[in-house]
């Protein structure tokens, strides 16, 4: 079980990083296509934005682990252990409810995307839309794991936590 | 509407992550308005599929690569050589370094973190008041959001279809105006402090020169970003992508500090923060769609038209409102939720949208050091290994000064508009 | 009582909004106020692609997205999106109000989209920083186009370097010289103030932009027969009026642009048409597409 989770985490992190790298390369190709390369590239834009959709969705679980899904937990951090556990379960339940709605809608979106092609490259759009149900399912798993892994101290500060904005 | 706001505040206070607060509130609104549930996933996707938004991941990654590749450290070293000889030198260094970094970094917390990490050990060694220094660094760090490039300026531009280039230029002068006050506050603190604030290294032209040469490749980053945009080489999004490549090349081949291990760590961390911010943007997009569909912006606009005559009053109300929200809300969320509502109203009062955007971003940047929820102070306190509360006490003076500058900028549009006008972005 | 949500992408002082209002009034009158068409202007509910997605997902009922965008679902729509298929305004109106409506309607229905009528966004021209007096002046110029394979291929066929720039960045990119020009209609050339930074306006009418008024087929089928008839009639009528309204305001706009110091050029269309032929060969490949194209050109 632990091993399956570790593998899944590495896999999703890997996909996120690859999407990120692809975005950088695609945008650079676009710039170079305008000035240096003898080829005419007008298409990098679309795939880069699609990679961004995948990065955001598949990286959501990673974000949760790194404390990049910001919350205001000054109040619950003062609770007793019993109440803190209860609150952490309630928060997870609410989060899962919303993720369920995203996954459900994402499936409908993906199904609709089977008959839609992308504006520039005419790719089938389900490839992009499926990022929503896939990524949000993984995030749902991380929501559950967070409660389990922090059971001893649900609102202890994560020292890596860092508000980047 | 009011009950939705109540629900959101309740969830927020209960420690629910902001992304889920937005989501659950949107869900309640969808159910209340009897709209299809699929709407939520669809708007969420739409919020992410946006090319201009890509500047955000790129600026985040570029900032982390600057840190991992030794670019940030050289800028701090140069600042020490430049101003390390005056009273309270390390405090002045913090301000100068934060400002120089602000011209390359789009993120206030990243800026704060970079300066704190390099200066904190030295501050402690020399016996400075670490809490005051942390507060000052946090305030200087927020300049990264006002001085371009800036994630917040990108965001407000994306959400409201404004030229990012014009917004970037508009942020420069208001950001620089903050400096003299910060210097004065730091100087006053240092003069009242003990002898440790005066034990400083002598000024050396040779050191200044050598540290400048060493930092030159790092400063090149600012040339790439703003020079590239203004010189017509690329769009702001492309400039952000180029900043990543530039930081990568300098870290790998010039400073040779960027190892494979550090690169991977930076990529993973950047992915995590990017995703955290993008899903927040997408959640807010969903929420904004519902607000627009319910005609709320129009109602608020009507209220202002009926009750607020002059645009001076309007500006004052907006500043007070944002300041109050800045205490309890996350800065990005404020920008995402309120700018589409407030901007059209500002325009109807004859306020330039670029000017108004800078006011909002300035306000939200201040919000990052406004307690109780002050992200930048949290970062600075964490790196200084000091309790949040003892640091935040010292925020008052710089905070008051920034608020004063904000008011001056609000009522003198020329400060924001002159540079974009000179560059031809506005008429 | 039925409420239909109509999303469009224009400001309220615009022929498209006037058409939407007229449609709403006609439908209300024909159904004795049983059916309300609620208008959301100015891309409030999203851009063109999102709104069509919304129609198919059931979050929006009606909209006038461009034929170029609809082609992502209904490839047949691309026939309206081909360069230089229309000779002039008269030819354009005649075709739009002729048999092509039924052809495209039949193609769209199985994809979940019901066609009600045709609005227009007028002919499109090329703005540049230096004047374009003939097609040769476009060679090697970086021209921003809408991200659509036909548009990109067309400008490359004209000899230009079709470039992708996000719409909010177009003004700044023209101003700073990231691109040398862009494609637009008189309307957005004026309202976005592009003429300030690209004051040369080559009137080529390389494309007449069509915005089919569409409604979700699923929603349409749930309505009573008389409501369906009222919608179809209103859509056609309002579309035709909008085409005339647009044509009148477009001519006036060109005068206003010239008063604002815009240099208008009229390059010889013949070499453009030759280049356009390559695009037909590339994109109109099946027999149905060729037959559809001949419906227009003959
Ligand atoms: Na900055
Ligand atoms: Na705050």
mmCIF file with all atom_site columns, C-alpha atoms in Angstrom, chain C residues 16-121:
data_model
loop_
_atom_site.group_PDB
_atom_site.id
_atom_site.type_symbol
_atom_site.label_atom_id
_atom_site.label_alt_id
_atom_site.label_comp_id
_atom_site.label_asym_id
_atom_site.label_entity_id
_atom_site.label_seq_id
_atom_site.pdbx_PDB_ins_code
_atom_site.Cartn_x
_atom_site.Cartn_y
_atom_site.Cartn_z
_atom_site.occupancy
_atom_site.B_iso_or_equiv
_atom_site.pdbx_formal_charge
_atom_site.auth_seq_id
_atom_site.auth_comp_id
_atom_site.auth_asym_id
_atom_site.auth_atom_id
_atom_site.pdbx_PDB_model_num
ATOM 1   C CA . UNK C 1 16  ? -24.706 42.269 -32.121 1.00 0.00 ? 16  UNK C CA 1
ATOM 2   C CA . UNK C 1 17  ? -26.274 43.405 -28.871 1.00 0.00 ? 17  UNK C CA 1
ATOM 3   C CA . UNK C 1 18  ? -29.070 45.201 -30.716 1.00 0.00 ? 18  UNK C CA 1
ATOM 4   C CA . UNK C 1 19  ? -29.715 41.959 -32.601 1.00 0.00 ? 19  UNK C CA 1
ATOM 5   C CA . UNK C 1 20  ? -29.835 39.977 -29.381 1.00 0.00 ? 20  UNK C CA 1
ATOM 6   C CA . UNK C 1 21  ? -32.329 42.430 -27.903 1.00 0.00 ? 21  UNK C CA 1
ATOM 7   C CA . UNK C 1 22  ? -34.455 42.270 -31.066 1.00 0.00 ? 22  UNK C CA 1
ATOM 8   C CA . UNK C 1 23  ? -34.396 38.476 -30.910 1.00 0.00 ? 23  UNK C CA 1
ATOM 9   C CA . UNK C 1 24  ? -35.483 38.533 -27.297 1.00 0.00 ? 24  UNK C CA 1
ATOM 10  C CA . UNK C 1 25  ? -38.365 40.900 -28.106 1.00 0.00 ? 25  UNK C CA 1
ATOM 11  C CA . UNK C 1 26  ? -39.524 38.909 -31.142 1.00 0.00 ? 26  UNK C CA 1
ATOM 12  C CA . UNK C 1 27  ? -39.542 35.648 -29.233 1.00 0.00 ? 27  UNK C CA 1
ATOM 13  C CA . UNK C 1 28  ? -41.398 37.221 -26.304 1.00 0.00 ? 28  UNK C CA 1
ATOM 14  C CA . UNK C 1 29  ? -44.008 38.685 -28.652 1.00 0.00 ? 29  UNK C CA 1
ATOM 15  C CA . UNK C 1 30  ? -44.481 35.473 -30.617 1.00 0.00 ? 30  UNK C CA 1
ATOM 16  C CA . UNK C 1 31  ? -44.900 33.331 -27.515 1.00 0.00 ? 31  UNK C CA 1
ATOM 17  C CA . UNK C 1 32  ? -47.042 35.740 -25.496 1.00 0.00 ? 32  UNK C CA 1
ATOM 18  C CA . UNK C 1 33  ? -44.147 36.286 -23.041 1.00 0.00 ? 33  UNK C CA 1
ATOM 19  C CA . UNK C 1 34  ? -43.937 32.563 -22.326 1.00 0.00 ? 34  UNK C CA 1
ATOM 20  C CA . UNK C 1 35  ? -40.321 32.389 -23.442 1.00 0.00 ? 35  UNK C CA 1
ATOM 21  C CA . UNK C 1 36  ? -37.789 34.868 -22.085 1.00 0.00 ? 36  UNK C CA 1
ATOM 22  C CA . UNK C 1 37  ? -34.411 35.236 -23.758 1.00 0.00 ? 37  UNK C CA 1
ATOM 23  C CA . UNK C 1 38  ? -32.045 36.552 -21.058 1.00 0.00 ? 38  UNK C CA 1
ATOM 24  C CA . UNK C 1 39  ? -29.015 38.296 -22.557 1.00 0.00 ? 39  UNK C CA 1
ATOM 25  C CA . UNK C 1 40  ? -25.519 38.234 -21.026 1.00 0.00 ? 40  UNK C CA 1
ATOM 26  C CA . UNK C 1 41  ? -23.356 40.641 -23.078 1.00 0.00 ? 41  UNK C CA 1
ATOM 27  C CA . UNK C 1 42  ? -19.650 41.352 -23.321 1.00 0.00 ? 42  UNK C CA 1
ATOM 28  C CA . UNK C 1 43  ? -18.260 37.814 -22.832 1.00 0.00 ? 43  UNK C CA 1
ATOM 29  C CA . UNK C 1 44  ? -19.626 37.928 -19.278 1.00 0.00 ? 44  UNK C CA 1
ATOM 30  C CA . UNK C 1 45  ? -20.270 34.190 -19.433 1.00 0.00 ? 45  UNK C CA 1
ATOM 31  C CA . UNK C 1 46  ? -17.065 33.347 -21.265 1.00 0.00 ? 46  UNK C CA 1
ATOM 32  C CA . UNK C 1 47  ? -15.228 33.447 -24.575 1.00 0.00 ? 47  UNK C CA 1
ATOM 33  C CA . UNK C 1 48  ? -16.506 31.866 -27.781 1.00 0.00 ? 48  UNK C CA 1
ATOM 34  C CA . UNK C 1 49  ? -15.023 28.406 -27.259 1.00 0.00 ? 49  UNK C CA 1
ATOM 35  C CA . UNK C 1 50  ? -16.192 28.173 -23.631 1.00 0.00 ? 50  UNK C CA 1
ATOM 36  C CA . UNK C 1 51  ? -19.674 29.307 -24.557 1.00 0.00 ? 51  UNK C CA 1
ATOM 37  C CA . UNK C 1 52  ? -20.073 26.581 -27.201 1.00 0.00 ? 52  UNK C CA 1
ATOM 38  C CA . UNK C 1 53  ? -18.768 24.053 -24.682 1.00 0.00 ? 53  UNK C CA 1
ATOM 39  C CA . UNK C 1 54  ? -21.314 25.484 -22.238 1.00 0.00 ? 54  UNK C CA 1
ATOM 40  C CA . UNK C 1 55  ? -24.121 25.032 -24.777 1.00 0.00 ? 55  UNK C CA 1
ATOM 41  C CA . UNK C 1 56  ? -23.174 21.376 -25.210 1.00 0.00 ? 56  UNK C CA 1
ATOM 42  C CA . UNK C 1 57  ? -22.845 20.848 -21.442 1.00 0.00 ? 57  UNK C CA 1
ATOM 43  C CA . UNK C 1 58  ? -26.169 22.556 -20.765 1.00 0.00 ? 58  UNK C CA 1
ATOM 44  C CA . UNK C 1 59  ? -24.943 25.616 -18.829 1.00 0.00 ? 59  UNK C CA 1
ATOM 45  C CA . UNK C 1 60  ? -25.822 28.129 -21.567 1.00 0.00 ? 60  UNK C CA 1
ATOM 46  C CA . UNK C 1 61  ? -28.648 27.910 -24.122 1.00 0.00 ? 61  UNK C CA 1
ATOM 47  C CA . UNK C 1 62  ? -27.920 30.281 -26.980 1.00 0.00 ? 62  UNK C CA 1
ATOM 48  C CA . UNK C 1 63  ? -25.045 32.302 -28.467 1.00 0.00 ? 63  UNK C CA 1
ATOM 49  C CA . UNK C 1 64  ? -23.612 33.691 -31.720 1.00 0.00 ? 64  UNK C CA 1
ATOM 50  C CA . UNK C 1 65  ? -20.099 32.158 -31.774 1.00 0.00 ? 65  UNK C CA 1
ATOM 51  C CA . UNK C 1 66  ? -18.046 32.517 -34.961 1.00 0.00 ? 66  UNK C CA 1
ATOM 52  C CA . UNK C 1 67  ? -18.152 29.884 -37.703 1.00 0.00 ? 67  UNK C CA 1
ATOM 53  C CA . UNK C 1 68  ? -14.401 29.427 -37.155 1.00 0.00 ? 68  UNK C CA 1
ATOM 54  C CA . UNK C 1 69  ? -15.008 28.351 -33.550 1.00 0.00 ? 69  UNK C CA 1
ATOM 55  C CA . UNK C 1 70  ? -18.045 26.202 -34.376 1.00 0.00 ? 70  UNK C CA 1
ATOM 56  C CA . UNK C 1 71  ? -15.858 24.338 -36.873 1.00 0.00 ? 71  UNK C CA 1
ATOM 57  C CA . UNK C 1 72  ? -14.169 22.681 -33.864 1.00 0.00 ? 72  UNK C CA 1
ATOM 58  C CA . UNK C 1 73  ? -17.365 20.635 -33.562 1.00 0.00 ? 73  UNK C CA 1
ATOM 59  C CA . UNK C 1 74  ? -18.941 21.026 -36.992 1.00 0.00 ? 74  UNK C CA 1
ATOM 60  C CA . UNK C 1 75  ? -16.091 20.970 -39.528 1.00 0.00 ? 75  UNK C CA 1
ATOM 61  C CA . UNK C 1 76  ? -18.566 21.918 -42.303 1.00 0.00 ? 76  UNK C CA 1
ATOM 62  C CA . UNK C 1 77  ? -18.729 25.408 -40.790 1.00 0.00 ? 77  UNK C CA 1
ATOM 63  C CA . UNK C 1 78  ? -15.231 25.944 -42.106 1.00 0.00 ? 78  UNK C CA 1
ATOM 64  C CA . UNK C 1 79  ? -16.700 26.634 -45.526 1.00 0.00 ? 79  UNK C CA 1
ATOM 65  C CA . UNK C 1 80  ? -17.704 30.087 -44.219 1.00 0.00 ? 80  UNK C CA 1
ATOM 66  C CA . UNK C 1 81  ? -14.202 30.498 -42.857 1.00 0.00 ? 81  UNK C CA 1
ATOM 67  C CA . UNK C 1 82  ? -12.339 30.191 -46.184 1.00 0.00 ? 82  UNK C CA 1
ATOM 68  C CA . UNK C 1 83  ? -10.446 33.234 -47.450 1.00 0.00 ? 83  UNK C CA 1
ATOM 69  C CA . UNK C 1 84  ? -11.865 35.222 -50.384 1.00 0.00 ? 84  UNK C CA 1
ATOM 70  C CA . UNK C 1 85  ? -14.923 33.020 -50.918 1.00 0.00 ? 85  UNK C CA 1
ATOM 71  C CA . UNK C 1 86  ? -17.141 36.117 -50.852 1.00 0.00 ? 86  UNK C CA 1
ATOM 72  C CA . UNK C 1 87  ? -16.696 38.731 -53.533 1.00 0.00 ? 87  UNK C CA 1
ATOM 73  C CA . UNK C 1 88  ? -18.398 41.603 -51.694 1.00 0.00 ? 88  UNK C CA 1
ATOM 74  C CA . UNK C 1 89  ? -21.166 42.475 -49.219 1.00 0.00 ? 89  UNK C CA 1
ATOM 75  C CA . UNK C 1 90  ? -23.975 41.764 -51.747 1.00 0.00 ? 90  UNK C CA 1
ATOM 76  C CA . UNK C 1 91  ? -22.596 38.353 -52.602 1.00 0.00 ? 91  UNK C CA 1
ATOM 77  C CA . UNK C 1 92  ? -22.095 37.616 -48.906 1.00 0.00 ? 92  UNK C CA 1
ATOM 78  C CA . UNK C 1 93  ? -25.684 38.479 -47.943 1.00 0.00 ? 93  UNK C CA 1
ATOM 79  C CA . UNK C 1 94  ? -27.101 36.507 -50.863 1.00 0.00 ? 94  UNK C CA 1
ATOM 80  C CA . UNK C 1 95  ? -25.166 33.381 -49.888 1.00 0.00 ? 95  UNK C CA 1
ATOM 81  C CA . UNK C 1 96  ? -25.937 33.615 -46.151 1.00 0.00 ? 96  UNK C CA 1
ATOM 82  C CA . UNK C 1 97  ? -29.640 33.931 -46.827 1.00 0.00 ? 97  UNK C CA 1
ATOM 83  C CA . UNK C 1 98  ? -29.663 31.170 -49.466 1.00 0.00 ? 98  UNK C CA 1
ATOM 84  C CA . UNK C 1 99  ? -29.591 27.356 -49.360 1.00 0.00 ? 99  UNK C CA 1
ATOM 85  C CA . UNK C 1 100 ? -26.374 27.155 -47.341 1.00 0.00 ? 100 UNK C CA 1
ATOM 86  C CA . UNK C 1 101 ? -28.425 27.720 -44.186 1.00 0.00 ? 101 UNK C CA 1
ATOM 87  C CA . UNK C 1 102 ? -30.200 24.385 -44.583 1.00 0.00 ? 102 UNK C CA 1
ATOM 88  C CA . UNK C 1 103 ? -26.995 22.555 -45.481 1.00 0.00 ? 103 UNK C CA 1
ATOM 89  C CA . UNK C 1 104 ? -25.140 23.781 -42.398 1.00 0.00 ? 104 UNK C CA 1
ATOM 90  C CA . UNK C 1 105 ? -28.192 23.353 -40.215 1.00 0.00 ? 105 UNK C CA 1
ATOM 91  C CA . UNK C 1 106 ? -28.352 19.679 -41.175 1.00 0.00 ? 106 UNK C CA 1
ATOM 92  C CA . UNK C 1 107 ? -24.646 19.270 -40.455 1.00 0.00 ? 107 UNK C CA 1
ATOM 93  C CA . UNK C 1 108 ? -24.838 20.930 -37.033 1.00 0.00 ? 108 UNK C CA 1
ATOM 94  C CA . UNK C 1 109 ? -27.937 19.231 -35.569 1.00 0.00 ? 109 UNK C CA 1
ATOM 95  C CA . UNK C 1 110 ? -26.362 15.770 -35.054 1.00 0.00 ? 110 UNK C CA 1
ATOM 96  C CA . UNK C 1 111 ? -23.542 17.504 -33.131 1.00 0.00 ? 111 UNK C CA 1
ATOM 97  C CA . UNK C 1 112 ? -26.006 18.936 -30.617 1.00 0.00 ? 112 UNK C CA 1
ATOM 98  C CA . UNK C 1 113 ? -26.120 22.419 -32.129 1.00 0.00 ? 113 UNK C CA 1
ATOM 99  C CA . UNK C 1 114 ? -29.209 23.954 -33.756 1.00 0.00 ? 114 UNK C CA 1
ATOM 100 C CA . UNK C 1 115 ? -28.705 26.781 -36.236 1.00 0.00 ? 115 UNK C CA 1
ATOM 101 C CA . UNK C 1 116 ? -31.199 29.674 -36.012 1.00 0.00 ? 116 UNK C CA 1
ATOM 102 C CA . UNK C 1 117 ? -29.707 32.341 -38.269 1.00 0.00 ? 117 UNK C CA 1
ATOM 103 C CA . UNK C 1 118 ? -26.567 34.161 -39.327 1.00 0.00 ? 118 UNK C CA 1
ATOM 104 C CA . UNK C 1 119 ? -25.144 37.316 -37.814 1.00 0.00 ? 119 UNK C CA 1
ATOM 105 C CA . UNK C 1 120 ? -21.930 38.842 -39.132 1.00 0.00 ? 120 UNK C CA 1
ATOM 106 C CA . UNK C 1 121 ? -18.833 40.502 -37.748 1.00 0.00 ? 121 UNK C CA 1
#
